[in-house]
PDB file of C-alpha atoms in Angstrom:
ATOM      1  CA  UNK A  96     133.268 126.383  77.351  1.00  0.00           C
ATOM      2  CA  UNK A  97     134.875 123.924  79.682  1.00  0.00           C
ATOM      3  CA  UNK A  98     134.539 124.371  83.415  1.00  0.00           C
ATOM      4  CA  UNK A  99     136.478 121.841  85.426  1.00  0.00           C
ATOM      5  CA  UNK A 100     136.053 119.240  82.686  1.00  0.00           C
ATOM      6  CA  UNK A 101     132.356 119.943  82.129  1.00  0.00           C
ATOM      7  CA  UNK A 102     130.440 121.756  79.397  1.00  0.00           C
ATOM      8  CA  UNK A 103     128.659 124.956  80.321  1.00  0.00           C
ATOM      9  CA  UNK A 104     124.822 124.916  79.846  1.00  0.00           C
ATOM     10  CA  UNK A 105     124.836 126.972  76.620  1.00  0.00           C
ATOM     11  CA  UNK A 106     127.430 124.719  74.972  1.00  0.00           C
ATOM     12  CA  UNK A 107     125.429 121.635  76.013  1.00  0.00           C
ATOM     13  CA  UNK A 108     122.305 123.139  74.396  1.00  0.00           C
ATOM     14  CA  UNK A 109     124.096 123.857  71.122  1.00  0.00           C
ATOM     15  CA  UNK A 110     125.591 120.344  71.019  1.00  0.00           C
ATOM     16  CA  UNK A 111     122.228 118.759  71.851  1.00  0.00           C
ATOM     17  CA  UNK A 112     120.520 120.708  69.056  1.00  0.00           C
ATOM     18  CA  UNK A 113     123.242 119.747  66.566  1.00  0.00           C
ATOM     19  CA  UNK A 114     123.001 116.073  67.538  1.00  0.00           C
ATOM     20  CA  UNK A 115     119.214 116.171  67.252  1.00  0.00           C
ATOM     21  CA  UNK A 116     119.418 117.664  63.735  1.00  0.00           C
ATOM     22  CA  UNK A 117     122.021 115.141  62.653  1.00  0.00           C
ATOM     23  CA  UNK A 118     120.026 112.207  64.026  1.00  0.00           C
ATOM     24  CA  UNK A 119     116.731 113.312  62.505  1.00  0.00           C
ATOM     25  CA  UNK A 120     118.169 114.119  59.061  1.00  0.00           C
ATOM     26  CA  UNK A 121     116.077 117.271  58.792  1.00  0.00           C
ATOM     27  CA  UNK A 122     118.835 119.692  57.995  1.00  0.00           C
ATOM     28  CA  UNK A 123     118.238 122.055  55.083  1.00  0.00           C
ATOM     29  CA  UNK A 124     120.064 119.787  52.639  1.00  0.00           C
ATOM     30  CA  UNK A 125     117.962 116.755  53.614  1.00  0.00           C
ATOM     31  CA  UNK A 126     114.628 118.444  52.982  1.00  0.00           C
ATOM     32  CA  UNK A 127     113.118 118.544  49.499  1.00  0.00           C
ATOM     33  CA  UNK A 128     111.511 121.802  48.551  1.00  0.00           C
ATOM     34  CA  UNK A 129     107.765 121.827  47.926  1.00  0.00           C
ATOM     35  CA  UNK A 130     107.399 122.629  44.233  1.00  0.00           C
ATOM     36  CA  UNK A 131     103.636 123.204  44.441  1.00  0.00           C
ATOM     37  CA  UNK A 132     102.563 126.565  43.107  1.00  0.00           C
ATOM     38  CA  UNK A 133     102.458 128.782  40.045  1.00  0.00           C
ATOM     39  CA  UNK A 134     105.616 129.030  37.885  1.00  0.00           C
ATOM     40  CA  UNK A 135     106.620 131.321  35.014  1.00  0.00           C
ATOM     41  CA  UNK A 136     108.496 129.580  32.188  1.00  0.00           C
ATOM     42  CA  UNK A 137     111.894 130.924  31.176  1.00  0.00           C
ATOM     43  CA  UNK A 138     110.593 132.531  27.999  1.00  0.00           C
ATOM     44  CA  UNK A 139     107.589 133.972  29.893  1.00  0.00           C
ATOM     45  CA  UNK A 140     105.379 132.339  27.265  1.00  0.00           C
ATOM     46  CA  UNK A 141     103.429 130.227  29.738  1.00  0.00           C
ATOM     47  CA  UNK A 142     102.457 129.936  33.366  1.00  0.00           C
ATOM     48  CA  UNK A 143     102.442 126.410  34.788  1.00  0.00           C
ATOM     49  CA  UNK A 144     100.695 125.227  37.942  1.00  0.00           C
ATOM     50  CA  UNK A 145     102.739 122.499  39.620  1.00  0.00           C
ATOM     51  CA  UNK A 146     100.941 120.282  42.134  1.00  0.00           C
ATOM     52  CA  UNK A 147     101.614 117.057  43.992  1.00  0.00           C
ATOM     53  CA  UNK A 148     100.510 113.925  42.153  1.00  0.00           C
ATOM     54  CA  UNK A 149     101.422 110.459  43.294  1.00  0.00           C
ATOM     55  CA  UNK A 150     104.956 110.400  44.654  1.00  0.00           C
ATOM     56  CA  UNK A 151     106.022 113.462  42.676  1.00  0.00           C
ATOM     57  CA  UNK A 152     104.623 116.421  40.784  1.00  0.00           C
ATOM     58  CA  UNK A 153     102.480 117.219  37.755  1.00  0.00           C
ATOM     59  CA  UNK A 154     102.390 120.481  35.848  1.00  0.00           C
ATOM     60  CA  UNK A 155      99.385 121.953  34.049  1.00  0.00           C
ATOM     61  CA  UNK A 156      99.337 125.035  31.845  1.00  0.00           C
ATOM     62  CA  UNK A 157      97.543 127.831  33.722  1.00  0.00           C
ATOM     63  CA  UNK A 158      98.126 130.603  31.190  1.00  0.00           C
ATOM     64  CA  UNK A 159      99.786 131.088  27.820  1.00  0.00           C
ATOM     65  CA  UNK A 160     100.647 133.751  25.285  1.00  0.00           C
ATOM     66  CA  UNK A 161      99.783 133.509  21.620  1.00  0.00           C
ATOM     67  CA  UNK A 162      96.883 131.539  20.191  1.00  0.00           C
ATOM     68  CA  UNK A 163      96.648 129.331  23.235  1.00  0.00           C
ATOM     69  CA  UNK A 164      95.832 126.304  21.068  1.00  0.00           C
ATOM     70  CA  UNK A 165      97.589 122.928  21.002  1.00  0.00           C
ATOM     71  CA  UNK A 166      98.202 123.417  17.268  1.00  0.00           C
ATOM     72  CA  UNK A 167     101.266 121.130  17.033  1.00  0.00           C
ATOM     73  CA  UNK A 168      99.681 118.135  18.760  1.00  0.00           C
ATOM     74  CA  UNK A 169     100.368 114.908  16.812  1.00  0.00           C
ATOM     75  CA  UNK A 170      96.685 113.997  17.212  1.00  0.00           C
ATOM     76  CA  UNK A 171      94.790 116.156  14.667  1.00  0.00           C
ATOM     77  CA  UNK A 172      91.629 116.029  16.794  1.00  0.00           C
ATOM     78  CA  UNK A 173      93.460 117.829  19.640  1.00  0.00           C
ATOM     79  CA  UNK A 174      94.947 120.668  17.574  1.00  0.00           C
ATOM     80  CA  UNK A 175      92.065 123.017  18.315  1.00  0.00           C
ATOM     81  CA  UNK A 176      91.973 122.408  22.081  1.00  0.00           C
ATOM     82  CA  UNK A 177      92.969 125.178  24.458  1.00  0.00           C
ATOM     83  CA  UNK A 178      96.359 124.722  26.111  1.00  0.00           C
ATOM     84  CA  UNK A 179      95.134 126.091  29.441  1.00  0.00           C
ATOM     85  CA  UNK A 180      94.365 123.018  31.523  1.00  0.00           C
ATOM     86  CA  UNK A 181      96.613 120.641  29.551  1.00  0.00           C
ATOM     87  CA  UNK A 182      98.994 118.608  31.713  1.00  0.00           C
ATOM     88  CA  UNK A 183     102.488 119.039  30.290  1.00  0.00           C
ATOM     89  CA  UNK A 184     104.592 117.570  33.103  1.00  0.00           C
ATOM     90  CA  UNK A 185     104.394 114.284  34.943  1.00  0.00           C
ATOM     91  CA  UNK A 186     107.431 113.871  37.197  1.00  0.00           C
ATOM     92  CA  UNK A 187     106.548 111.089  39.614  1.00  0.00           C
ATOM     93  CA  UNK A 188     109.871 109.346  40.167  1.00  0.00           C
ATOM     94  CA  UNK A 189     112.175 110.824  42.847  1.00  0.00           C
ATOM     95  CA  UNK A 190     115.723 111.155  41.535  1.00  0.00           C
ATOM     96  CA  UNK A 191     118.573 112.884  43.336  1.00  0.00           C
ATOM     97  CA  UNK A 192     117.340 116.315  44.385  1.00  0.00           C
ATOM     98  CA  UNK A 193     114.383 116.310  41.971  1.00  0.00           C
ATOM     99  CA  UNK A 194     111.912 114.171  40.078  1.00  0.00           C
ATOM    100  CA  UNK A 195     111.951 112.426  36.704  1.00  0.00           C
ATOM    101  CA  UNK A 196     109.149 111.657  34.298  1.00  0.00           C
ATOM    102  CA  UNK A 197     107.907 113.161  31.047  1.00  0.00           C
ATOM    103  CA  UNK A 198     107.335 116.616  29.580  1.00  0.00           C
ATOM    104  CA  UNK A 199     105.026 117.573  26.743  1.00  0.00           C
ATOM    105  CA  UNK A 200     106.234 120.498  24.614  1.00  0.00           C
ATOM    106  CA  UNK A 201     103.252 122.168  22.936  1.00  0.00           C
ATOM    107  CA  UNK A 202     105.604 124.125  20.647  1.00  0.00           C
ATOM    108  CA  UNK A 203     106.541 120.966  18.733  1.00  0.00           C
ATOM    109  CA  UNK A 204     103.838 118.537  19.931  1.00  0.00           C
ATOM    110  CA  UNK A 205     106.381 116.045  21.278  1.00  0.00           C
ATOM    111  CA  UNK A 206     106.735 114.357  24.646  1.00  0.00           C
ATOM    112  CA  UNK A 207     110.221 114.016  26.115  1.00  0.00           C
ATOM    113  CA  UNK A 208     111.863 112.242  29.021  1.00  0.00           C
ATOM    114  CA  UNK A 209     112.198 114.993  31.567  1.00  0.00           C
ATOM    115  CA  UNK A 210     113.043 116.152  35.024  1.00  0.00           C
ATOM    116  CA  UNK A 211     112.293 118.955  37.431  1.00  0.00           C
ATOM    117  CA  UNK A 212     114.893 119.937  40.021  1.00  0.00           C
ATOM    118  CA  UNK A 213     114.600 122.663  42.665  1.00  0.00           C
ATOM    119  CA  UNK A 214     117.473 125.155  42.487  1.00  0.00           C
ATOM    120  CA  UNK A 215     116.244 127.412  45.274  1.00  0.00           C
ATOM    121  CA  UNK A 216     112.983 128.270  47.024  1.00  0.00           C
ATOM    122  CA  UNK A 217     111.673 130.146  43.968  1.00  0.00           C
ATOM    123  CA  UNK A 218     113.573 128.510  41.097  1.00  0.00           C
ATOM    124  CA  UNK A 219     113.365 125.118  39.381  1.00  0.00           C
ATOM    125  CA  UNK A 220     115.262 123.670  36.457  1.00  0.00           C
ATOM    126  CA  UNK A 221     113.089 121.799  33.976  1.00  0.00           C
ATOM    127  CA  UNK A 222     114.828 119.566  31.424  1.00  0.00           C
ATOM    128  CA  UNK A 223     113.456 117.673  28.438  1.00  0.00           C
ATOM    129  CA  UNK A 224     115.756 115.095  26.875  1.00  0.00           C
ATOM    130  CA  UNK A 225     116.064 112.957  23.754  1.00  0.00           C
ATOM    131  CA  UNK A 226     118.013 109.711  24.270  1.00  0.00           C
ATOM    132  CA  UNK A 227     118.896 110.955  27.790  1.00  0.00           C
ATOM    133  CA  UNK A 228     121.855 112.920  26.394  1.00  0.00           C
ATOM    134  CA  UNK A 229     120.463 115.742  24.282  1.00  0.00           C
ATOM    135  CA  UNK A 230     118.653 117.946  26.765  1.00  0.00           C
ATOM    136  CA  UNK A 231     117.117 121.401  26.698  1.00  0.00           C
ATOM    137  CA  UNK A 232     116.888 123.096  30.054  1.00  0.00           C
ATOM    138  CA  UNK A 233     114.827 125.997  31.303  1.00  0.00           C
ATOM    139  CA  UNK A 234     114.802 127.821  34.588  1.00  0.00           C
ATOM    140  CA  UNK A 235     111.301 128.557  35.846  1.00  0.00           C
ATOM    141  CA  UNK A 236     110.578 131.159  38.530  1.00  0.00           C
ATOM    142  CA  UNK A 237     107.873 130.917  41.153  1.00  0.00           C
ATOM    143  CA  UNK A 238     105.099 133.497  40.919  1.00  0.00           C
ATOM    144  CA  UNK A 239     104.187 134.886  44.345  1.00  0.00           C
TER     145      UNK A 239
END
């Protein structure tokens, strides 16, 4: 409110707080969500532990349904290894709101260009792409 050409104390406080947020760039849209934690894949076939690695994130299988073996791996010597503990995501390059890198799909034994993008505090979109145009996307949910 204006009083004889001056701002009242409460208005000054609100303006000061707004200016401080704008100057520091720490508004909600400027902060990247921490993706570290345990995530359930869209099909509920696997649980993936995402953790910081380098400038981005890595994802390791923490639990899986089915045989739990890396049966489709292109390396025959790895086809009998357990999937639990296998790193399937390396997303170390910041890009837009998320991170880019590579994703290993144990269902077909192939590694794809990929990305992980936060869509909310408990949701991420994971995409694996061929030729950067043909992409499959999944929404993973955080396990609390």
